[in-house]
Coordinates of C-alpha atoms in Angstrom, one line a residue:
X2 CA 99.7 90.2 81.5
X3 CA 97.1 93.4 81.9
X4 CA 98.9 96.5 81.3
X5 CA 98.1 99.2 84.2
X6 CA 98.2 102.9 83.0
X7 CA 97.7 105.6 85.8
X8 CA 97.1 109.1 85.1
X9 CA 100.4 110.4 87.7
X10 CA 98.6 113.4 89.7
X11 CA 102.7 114.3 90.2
X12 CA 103.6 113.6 86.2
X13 CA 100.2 115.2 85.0
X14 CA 100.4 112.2 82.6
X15 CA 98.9 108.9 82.2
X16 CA 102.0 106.3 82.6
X17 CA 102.9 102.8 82.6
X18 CA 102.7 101.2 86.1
X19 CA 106.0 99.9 86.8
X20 CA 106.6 98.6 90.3
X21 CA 110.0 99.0 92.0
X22 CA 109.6 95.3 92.2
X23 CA 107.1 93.0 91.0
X24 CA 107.1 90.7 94.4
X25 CA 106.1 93.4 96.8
X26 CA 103.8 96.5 95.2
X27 CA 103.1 98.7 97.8
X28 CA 99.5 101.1 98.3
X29 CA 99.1 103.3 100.7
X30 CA 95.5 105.6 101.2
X31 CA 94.5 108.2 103.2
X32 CA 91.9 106.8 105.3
X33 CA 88.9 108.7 107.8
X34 CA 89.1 110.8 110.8
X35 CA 87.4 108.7 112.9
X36 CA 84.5 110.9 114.6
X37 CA 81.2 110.3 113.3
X38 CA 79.6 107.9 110.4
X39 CA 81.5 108.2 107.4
X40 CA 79.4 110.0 104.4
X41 CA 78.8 108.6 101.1
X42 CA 81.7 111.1 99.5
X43 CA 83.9 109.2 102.2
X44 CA 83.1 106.2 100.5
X45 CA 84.2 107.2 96.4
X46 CA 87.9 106.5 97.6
X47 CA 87.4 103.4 98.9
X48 CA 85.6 102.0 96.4
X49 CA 87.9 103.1 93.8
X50 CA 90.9 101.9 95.6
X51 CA 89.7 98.8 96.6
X52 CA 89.1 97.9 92.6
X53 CA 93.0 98.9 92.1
X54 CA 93.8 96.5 94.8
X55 CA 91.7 93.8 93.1
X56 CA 93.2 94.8 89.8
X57 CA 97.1 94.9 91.3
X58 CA 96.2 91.8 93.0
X59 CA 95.1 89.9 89.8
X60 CA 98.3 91.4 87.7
X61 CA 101.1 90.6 90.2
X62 CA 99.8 87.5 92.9
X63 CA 97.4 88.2 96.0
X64 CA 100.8 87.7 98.1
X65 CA 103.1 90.4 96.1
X66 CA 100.5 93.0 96.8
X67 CA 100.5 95.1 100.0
X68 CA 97.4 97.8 100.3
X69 CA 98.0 100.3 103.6
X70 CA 94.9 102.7 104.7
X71 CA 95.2 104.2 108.1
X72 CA 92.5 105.7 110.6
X73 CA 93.3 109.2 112.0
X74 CA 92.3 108.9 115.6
X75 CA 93.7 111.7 117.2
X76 CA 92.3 115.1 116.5
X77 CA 90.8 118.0 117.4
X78 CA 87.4 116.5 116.0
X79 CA 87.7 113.8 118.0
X80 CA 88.2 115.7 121.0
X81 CA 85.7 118.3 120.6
X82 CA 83.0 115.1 119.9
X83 CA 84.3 113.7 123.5
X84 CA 83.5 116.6 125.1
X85 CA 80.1 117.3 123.6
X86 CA 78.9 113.4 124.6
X87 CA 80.8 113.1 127.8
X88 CA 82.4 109.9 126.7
X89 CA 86.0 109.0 126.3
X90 CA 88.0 109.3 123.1
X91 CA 88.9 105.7 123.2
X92 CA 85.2 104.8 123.2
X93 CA 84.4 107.5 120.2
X94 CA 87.1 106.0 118.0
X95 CA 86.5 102.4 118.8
X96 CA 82.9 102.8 117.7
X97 CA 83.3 105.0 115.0
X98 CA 86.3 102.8 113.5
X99 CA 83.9 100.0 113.3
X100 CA 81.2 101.3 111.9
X101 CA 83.7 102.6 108.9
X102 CA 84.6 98.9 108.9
X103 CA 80.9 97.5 108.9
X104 CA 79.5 100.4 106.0
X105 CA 82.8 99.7 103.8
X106 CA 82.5 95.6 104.0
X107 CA 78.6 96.7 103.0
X108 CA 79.4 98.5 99.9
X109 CA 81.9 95.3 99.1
X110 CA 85.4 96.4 99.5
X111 CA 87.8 94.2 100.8
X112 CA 90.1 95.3 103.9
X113 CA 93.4 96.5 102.9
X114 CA 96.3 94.3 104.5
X115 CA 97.0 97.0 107.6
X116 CA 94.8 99.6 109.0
X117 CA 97.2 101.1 111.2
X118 CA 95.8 103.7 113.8
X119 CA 97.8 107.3 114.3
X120 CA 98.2 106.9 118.2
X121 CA 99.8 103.6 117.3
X122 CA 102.7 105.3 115.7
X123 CA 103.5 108.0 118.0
X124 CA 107.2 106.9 119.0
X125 CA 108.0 106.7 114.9
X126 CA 106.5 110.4 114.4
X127 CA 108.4 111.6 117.4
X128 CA 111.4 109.8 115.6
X129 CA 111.1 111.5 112.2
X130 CA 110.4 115.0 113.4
X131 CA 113.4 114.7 115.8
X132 CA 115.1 114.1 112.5
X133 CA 114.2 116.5 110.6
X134 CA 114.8 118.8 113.4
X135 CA 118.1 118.0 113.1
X136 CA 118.4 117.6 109.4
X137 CA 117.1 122.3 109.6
X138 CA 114.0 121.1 107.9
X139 CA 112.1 121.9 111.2
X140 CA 112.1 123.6 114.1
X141 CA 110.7 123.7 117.6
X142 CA 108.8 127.2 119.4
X143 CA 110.2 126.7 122.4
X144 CA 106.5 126.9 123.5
X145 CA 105.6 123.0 122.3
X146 CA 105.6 123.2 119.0
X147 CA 107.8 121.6 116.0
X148 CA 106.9 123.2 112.3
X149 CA 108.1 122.0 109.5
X150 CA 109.9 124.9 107.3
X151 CA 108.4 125.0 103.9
X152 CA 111.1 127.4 102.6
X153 CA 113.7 124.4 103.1
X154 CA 112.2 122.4 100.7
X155 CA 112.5 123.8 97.3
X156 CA 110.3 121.3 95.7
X157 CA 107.1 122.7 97.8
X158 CA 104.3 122.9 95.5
X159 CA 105.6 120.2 92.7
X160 CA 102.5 118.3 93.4
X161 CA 99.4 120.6 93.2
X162 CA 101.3 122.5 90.7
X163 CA 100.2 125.8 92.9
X164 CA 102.1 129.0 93.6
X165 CA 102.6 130.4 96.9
X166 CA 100.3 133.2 96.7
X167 CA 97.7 130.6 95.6
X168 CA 98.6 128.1 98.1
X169 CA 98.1 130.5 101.1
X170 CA 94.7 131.7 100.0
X171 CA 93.4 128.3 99.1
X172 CA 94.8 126.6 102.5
X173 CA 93.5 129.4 104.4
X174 CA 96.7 129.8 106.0
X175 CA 97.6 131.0 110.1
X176 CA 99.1 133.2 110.3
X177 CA 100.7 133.0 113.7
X178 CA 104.1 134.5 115.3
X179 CA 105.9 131.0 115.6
X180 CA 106.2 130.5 112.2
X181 CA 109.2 131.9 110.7
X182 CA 106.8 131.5 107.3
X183 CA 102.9 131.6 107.1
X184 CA 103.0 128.7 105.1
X185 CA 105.0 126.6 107.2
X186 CA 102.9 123.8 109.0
X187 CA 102.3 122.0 112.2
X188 CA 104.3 118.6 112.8
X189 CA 104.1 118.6 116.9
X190 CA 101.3 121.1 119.2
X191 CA 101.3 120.8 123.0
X192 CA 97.9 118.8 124.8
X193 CA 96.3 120.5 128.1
X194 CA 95.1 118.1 130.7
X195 CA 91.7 117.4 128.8
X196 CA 93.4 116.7 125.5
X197 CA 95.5 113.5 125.2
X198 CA 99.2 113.7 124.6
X199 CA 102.1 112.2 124.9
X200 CA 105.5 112.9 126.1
X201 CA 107.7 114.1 124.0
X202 CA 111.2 116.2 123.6
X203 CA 109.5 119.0 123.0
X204 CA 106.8 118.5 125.9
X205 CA 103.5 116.9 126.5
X206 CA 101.7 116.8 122.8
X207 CA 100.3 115.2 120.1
X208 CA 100.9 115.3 116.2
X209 CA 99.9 117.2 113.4
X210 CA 97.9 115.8 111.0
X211 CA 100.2 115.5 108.3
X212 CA 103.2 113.6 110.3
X213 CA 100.9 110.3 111.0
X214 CA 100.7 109.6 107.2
X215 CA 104.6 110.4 106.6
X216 CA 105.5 108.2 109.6
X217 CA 103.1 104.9 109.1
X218 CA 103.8 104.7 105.7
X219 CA 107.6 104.6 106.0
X220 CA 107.2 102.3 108.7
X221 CA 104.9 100.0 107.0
X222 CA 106.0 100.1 103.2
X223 CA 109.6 101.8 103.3
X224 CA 110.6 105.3 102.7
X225 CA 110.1 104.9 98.4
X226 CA 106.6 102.8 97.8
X227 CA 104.6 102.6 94.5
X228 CA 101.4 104.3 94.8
X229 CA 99.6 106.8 96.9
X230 CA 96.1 107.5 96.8
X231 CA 93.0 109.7 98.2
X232 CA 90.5 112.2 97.4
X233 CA 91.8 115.3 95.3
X234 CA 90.8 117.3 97.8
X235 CA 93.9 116.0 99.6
X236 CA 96.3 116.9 97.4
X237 CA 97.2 120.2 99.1
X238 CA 97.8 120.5 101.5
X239 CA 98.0 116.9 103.1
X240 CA 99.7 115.1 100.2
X241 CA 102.0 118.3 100.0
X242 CA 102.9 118.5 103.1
X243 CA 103.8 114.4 103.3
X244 CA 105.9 114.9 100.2
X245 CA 107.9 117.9 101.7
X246 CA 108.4 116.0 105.2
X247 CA 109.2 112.5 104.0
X248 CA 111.4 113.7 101.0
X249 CA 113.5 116.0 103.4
X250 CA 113.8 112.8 106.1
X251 CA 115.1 110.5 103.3
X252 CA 117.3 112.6 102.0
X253 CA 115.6 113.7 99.3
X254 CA 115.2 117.8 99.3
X255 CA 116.7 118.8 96.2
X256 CA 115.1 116.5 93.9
X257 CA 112.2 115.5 95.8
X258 CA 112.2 112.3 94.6
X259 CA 110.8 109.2 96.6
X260 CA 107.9 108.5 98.9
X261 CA 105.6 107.7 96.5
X262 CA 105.9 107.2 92.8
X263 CA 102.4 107.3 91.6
X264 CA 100.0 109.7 93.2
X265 CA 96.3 108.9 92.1
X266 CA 93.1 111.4 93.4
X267 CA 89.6 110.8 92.6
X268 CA 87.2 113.5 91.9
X269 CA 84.8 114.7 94.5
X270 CA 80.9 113.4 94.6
X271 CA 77.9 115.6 94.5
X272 CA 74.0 114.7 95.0
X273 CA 71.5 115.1 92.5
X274 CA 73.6 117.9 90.6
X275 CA 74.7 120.0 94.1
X276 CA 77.5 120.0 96.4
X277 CA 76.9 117.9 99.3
X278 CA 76.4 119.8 102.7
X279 CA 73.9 119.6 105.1
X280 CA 72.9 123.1 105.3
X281 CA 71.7 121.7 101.5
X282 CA 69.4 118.6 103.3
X283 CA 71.4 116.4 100.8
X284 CA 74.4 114.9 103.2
X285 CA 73.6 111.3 103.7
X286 CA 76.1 109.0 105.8
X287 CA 76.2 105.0 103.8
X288 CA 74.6 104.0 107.0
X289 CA 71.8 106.5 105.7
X290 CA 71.8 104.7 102.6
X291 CA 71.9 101.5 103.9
X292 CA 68.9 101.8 106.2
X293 CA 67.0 103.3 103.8
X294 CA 67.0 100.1 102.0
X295 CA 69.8 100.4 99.2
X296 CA 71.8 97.5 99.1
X297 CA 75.6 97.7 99.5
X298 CA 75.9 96.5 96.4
X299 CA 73.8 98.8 94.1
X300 CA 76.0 101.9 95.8
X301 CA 78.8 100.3 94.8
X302 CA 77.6 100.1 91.3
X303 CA 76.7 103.6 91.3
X304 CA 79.8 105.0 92.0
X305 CA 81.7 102.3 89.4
X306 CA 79.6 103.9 86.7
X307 CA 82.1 107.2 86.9
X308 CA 85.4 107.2 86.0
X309 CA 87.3 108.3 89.2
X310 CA 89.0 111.0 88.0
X311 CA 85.4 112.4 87.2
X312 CA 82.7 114.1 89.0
X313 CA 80.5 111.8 90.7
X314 CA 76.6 112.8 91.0
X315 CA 74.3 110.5 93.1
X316 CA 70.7 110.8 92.4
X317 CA 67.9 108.7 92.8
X318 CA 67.6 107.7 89.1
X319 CA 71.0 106.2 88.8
X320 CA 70.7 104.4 91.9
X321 CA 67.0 102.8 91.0
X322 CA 68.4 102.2 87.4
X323 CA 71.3 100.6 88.9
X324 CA 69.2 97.7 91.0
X325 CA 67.0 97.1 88.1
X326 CA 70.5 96.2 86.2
X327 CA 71.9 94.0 89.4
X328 CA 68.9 92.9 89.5
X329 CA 68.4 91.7 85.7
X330 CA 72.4 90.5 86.0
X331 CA 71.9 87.9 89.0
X332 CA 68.9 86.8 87.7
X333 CA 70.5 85.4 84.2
X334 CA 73.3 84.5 86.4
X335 CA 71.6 82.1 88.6
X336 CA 73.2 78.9 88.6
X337 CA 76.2 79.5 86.6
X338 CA 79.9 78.9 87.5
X339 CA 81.9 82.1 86.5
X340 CA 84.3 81.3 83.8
X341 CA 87.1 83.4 82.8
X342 CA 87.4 87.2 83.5
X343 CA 86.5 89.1 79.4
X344 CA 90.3 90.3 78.3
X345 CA 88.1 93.5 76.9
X346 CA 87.1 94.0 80.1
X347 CA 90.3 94.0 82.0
X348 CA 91.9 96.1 79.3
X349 CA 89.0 99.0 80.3
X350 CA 90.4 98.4 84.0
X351 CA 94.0 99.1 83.3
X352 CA 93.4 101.6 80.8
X353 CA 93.4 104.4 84.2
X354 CA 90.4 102.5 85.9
X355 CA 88.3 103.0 83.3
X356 CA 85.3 101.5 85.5
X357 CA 82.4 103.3 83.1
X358 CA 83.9 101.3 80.3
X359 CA 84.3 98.4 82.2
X360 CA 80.5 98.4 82.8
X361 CA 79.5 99.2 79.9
X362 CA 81.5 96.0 78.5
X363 CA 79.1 93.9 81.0
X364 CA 75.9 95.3 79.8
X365 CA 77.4 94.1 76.4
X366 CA 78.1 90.5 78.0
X367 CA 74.5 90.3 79.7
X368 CA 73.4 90.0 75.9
X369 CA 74.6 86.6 75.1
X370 CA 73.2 85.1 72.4
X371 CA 75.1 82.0 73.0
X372 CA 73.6 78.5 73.8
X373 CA 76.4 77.8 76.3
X374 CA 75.7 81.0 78.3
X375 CA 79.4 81.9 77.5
X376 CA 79.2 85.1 77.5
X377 CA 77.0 85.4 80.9
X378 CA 79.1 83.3 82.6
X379 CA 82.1 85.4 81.5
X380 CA 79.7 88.7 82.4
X381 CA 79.8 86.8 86.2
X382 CA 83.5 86.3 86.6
X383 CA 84.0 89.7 85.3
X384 CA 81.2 91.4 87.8
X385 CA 83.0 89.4 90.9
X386 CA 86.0 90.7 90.0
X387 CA 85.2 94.4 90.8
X388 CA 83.4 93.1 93.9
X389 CA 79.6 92.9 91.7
X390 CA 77.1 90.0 91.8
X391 CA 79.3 88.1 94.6
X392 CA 77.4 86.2 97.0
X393 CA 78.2 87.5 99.8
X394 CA 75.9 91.4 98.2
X395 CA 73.1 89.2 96.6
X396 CA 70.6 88.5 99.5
X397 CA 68.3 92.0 98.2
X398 CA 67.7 90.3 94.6
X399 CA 65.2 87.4 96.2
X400 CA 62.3 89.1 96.0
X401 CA 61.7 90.8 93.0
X402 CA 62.0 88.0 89.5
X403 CA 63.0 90.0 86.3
X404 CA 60.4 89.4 83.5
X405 CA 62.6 88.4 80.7
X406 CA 60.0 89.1 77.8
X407 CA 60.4 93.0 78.2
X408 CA 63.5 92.7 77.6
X409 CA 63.3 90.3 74.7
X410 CA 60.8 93.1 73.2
X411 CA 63.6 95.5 73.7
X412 CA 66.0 93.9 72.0
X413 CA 63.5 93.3 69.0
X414 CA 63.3 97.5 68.4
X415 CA 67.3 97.5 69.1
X416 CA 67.7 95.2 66.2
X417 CA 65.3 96.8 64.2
X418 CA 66.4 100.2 65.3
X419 CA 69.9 98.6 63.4
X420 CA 68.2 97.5 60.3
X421 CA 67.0 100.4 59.7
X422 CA 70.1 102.6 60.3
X423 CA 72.0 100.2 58.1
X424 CA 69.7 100.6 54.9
X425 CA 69.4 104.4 55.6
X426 CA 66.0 104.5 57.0
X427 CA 66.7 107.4 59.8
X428 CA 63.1 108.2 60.4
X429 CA 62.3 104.9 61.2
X430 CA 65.7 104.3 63.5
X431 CA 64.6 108.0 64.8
X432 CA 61.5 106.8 65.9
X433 CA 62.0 103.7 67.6
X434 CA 64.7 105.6 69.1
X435 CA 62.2 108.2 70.7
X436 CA 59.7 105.8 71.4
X437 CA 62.1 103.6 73.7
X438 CA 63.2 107.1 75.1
X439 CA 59.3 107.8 75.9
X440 CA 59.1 104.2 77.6
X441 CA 61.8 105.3 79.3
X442 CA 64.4 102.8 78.1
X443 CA 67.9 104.3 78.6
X444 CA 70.0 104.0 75.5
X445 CA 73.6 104.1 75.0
X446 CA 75.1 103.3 71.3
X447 CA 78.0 103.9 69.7
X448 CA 79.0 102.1 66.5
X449 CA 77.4 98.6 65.7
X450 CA 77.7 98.2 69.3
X451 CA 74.6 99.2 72.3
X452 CA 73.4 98.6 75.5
X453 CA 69.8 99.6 76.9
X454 CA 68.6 100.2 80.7
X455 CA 65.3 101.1 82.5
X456 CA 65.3 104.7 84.0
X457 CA 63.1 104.6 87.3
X458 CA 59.6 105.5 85.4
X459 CA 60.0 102.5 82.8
X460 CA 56.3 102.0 81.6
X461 CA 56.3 98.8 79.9
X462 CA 52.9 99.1 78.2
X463 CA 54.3 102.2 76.4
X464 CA 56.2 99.4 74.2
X465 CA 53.4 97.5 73.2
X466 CA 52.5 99.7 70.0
X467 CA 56.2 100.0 68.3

């Protein structure tokens, strides 16, 4: 069986997974706010997730595998985009929902097993923060609102490992005369007549943000579940604030233990070497993406080339270089059954999702020397398995053959490139080195081991005199 290690966002260490039982390991995500398209940061979580669930899947049995990520469809957002357009929130989030769907099915992740909405879980929020009303973990205005008292639970702040002082300037905290604390946080506001609500002990309302997470995920996975996931930018004060409310409901203040025992966060994405915004002219939606002609499949790739837990950079280089690559792998593919999935290649995957390993191990497979086509046909099992070269991504690669004898004279000046090195003859392996750089050949060695790609501005002819 793969072993799965996970760096523990709450352990600050990389652990052993260990299910609380084998038959039913539970995933919840943080999904979107449902108001517009989602942009191609919004995707990085996905994606990463979606190759756990694969991996879980593969480890413990497709049945014994549960994967919750919910849509947040009530919010001020959502409202304030209703107003702008004139139509109804129920049309915004219907449309938006599916396009979410449509652009994360395009980049090749699977659908988790529920995708519960917030305003289907109203009655069980109402539920829990009536409890923990009555547990002194929250209380109520008297004007409509419920927050939740951060100084009950002394365990505040165990997660993101931040102090108050920190906290409050980072969270840009209210300050507001209902809270008995500034850092004390919303669980229940009241609606007007043009914002929806519903009713509620405390009046006509609707929840705060952090509530819908706490409430679906008991509901759907239990009050103690395996792992919870999101961006890192989550982490406080969303994934604090879930921890504070759901440990206090279950009983749990004092040692804040249970709700979730593995807390993974992936590292934010930037483009071509800057933040993302669009002040920047560098925001781009996956539908952007998408109809600018880059497949599903070659974004995908992209962002599997970082490890999660590292900063992500999209630029047109990586994705160019990366559809030359899908393009080269389906092509020596072509006709053959995928065998079994390369143990090296699973032991990258449950070494913390080591996904730029893993990749790397299938540039190392597309090499195969082998008259059987072993290794390629264990370079396509491997690829499917983290949602690459599958059929259902492959309709770009039609019209564009790969011409095999560039790479053959590639791998001539590797080998040679390795002679040399091993009898000592530097200025030749420095040369060849520089001159496949100059062709712009992209190479990666480490060892006796390589692998070789073609940057954007490959010039072939540029090989012709080494």
């Amino acid at each position: 069986m793969t072993t799965i290690r996970l760096q523990n966002t709450k352990t600050r260490k990389r652990e052993d997974f260990v299910p609380i039982d084998p038959k039913n390991v539970r995933m919840y995500v943080c999904g979107p706010t449902v108001y517009d398209r989602a942009h191609i940061g919004n995707a990085r979580p996905v994606i990463v997730f979606d190759v756990l669930y694969r991996l879980l899947r593969h480890v413990y049995g497709p049945d014994h595998v549960t994967y919750v990520r919910n849509f947040t469809d009530v919010d001020d957002k959502i409202n304030a985009r209703a107003a702008e357009s004139g139509r109804t929130i129920q049309e915004i989030t219907d449309e938006t929902t599916q396009w979410y769907l449509d652009d994360m099915r395009a980049v090749g992740a699977m659908d988790p097993n529920f995708m519960p909405r917030a305003t289907q879980y109203i009655p069980q929020m109402i539920t829990m923060i009536e409890d923990l009303i009555t547990k002194g973990f929250a209380y109520p205005d008297g004007a409509g609102h419920v927050l939740f008292s951060v100084n009950s639970y002394p365990k505040y702040g165990a997660l993101s490992g931040r102090s108050t002082d920190d906290m409050i300037a980072g969270a840009r905290v209210e300050i507001a005369d209902n809270k008995r604390d500034p850092m004390d946080f919303v669980l229940w506001k009241p609606s007007d007549a043009d914002q929806p609500g519903w009713d509620s002990p405390w009046g006509r309302g609707r929840p705060g943000w952090h509530i819908e997470c706490s409430a679906m995920a008991k509901d759907l996975l239990g009050e103690t579940f395996d792992i919870h996931g999101g961006g890192n930018d989550l982490t406080f004060p969303h994934h604090e604030n879930e921890i504070a409310q759901s440990c206090c409901a279950s009983g749990h203040a004092e040692d804040g233990e249970g709700f979730a025992n593995y807390w993974l966060h992936n590292e934010m994405l930037q483009v071509e070497g800057k933040k993302m915004s669009k002040s920047q002219g560098n925001f781009f939606t996956v539908r952007d993406l998408l109809d600018q002609g880059i497949p599903g499949e070659v974004i995908r790739f992209v962002f599997l080339q970082t490890h999660y837990r590292n900063t992500m950079d999209w630029t047109a280089e990586k994705w160019k270089a990366a559809s030359n690559t899908l393009r080269k792998w389906r092509t020596i593919t072509s006709g053959l059954a995928p065998s079994v999935i390369d143990d090296e290649f699973l032991r990258l995957l449950g070494d913390d999702l080591n996904t730029a390993g893993a990749i790397a191990r299938l540039h190392w497979l597309a090499n195969d020397p082998s008259y059987d086509k072993s290794m390629q046909r264990s370079l396509l099992a491997s690829a499917q398995f983290i949602g690459l070269l599958t059929p259902e991504l492959g309709d770009w690669v039609q019209e564009a053959p790969v011409d095999f004898s560039i790479d053959k004279r590639v791998e001539e000046l590797m080998s040679e490139r390795w002679q040399a090195k091993q009898v000592k003859d530097y200025a030749r392996a420095d040369k060849i080195r520089d001159g496949l750089r100059l062709a712009g050949v992209v190479v990666e060695d480490s060892g006796d081991s390589y692998t070789y790609d073609f940057s954007p501005d490959f010039d072939a002819t540029k090989l012709e005199d080494m």
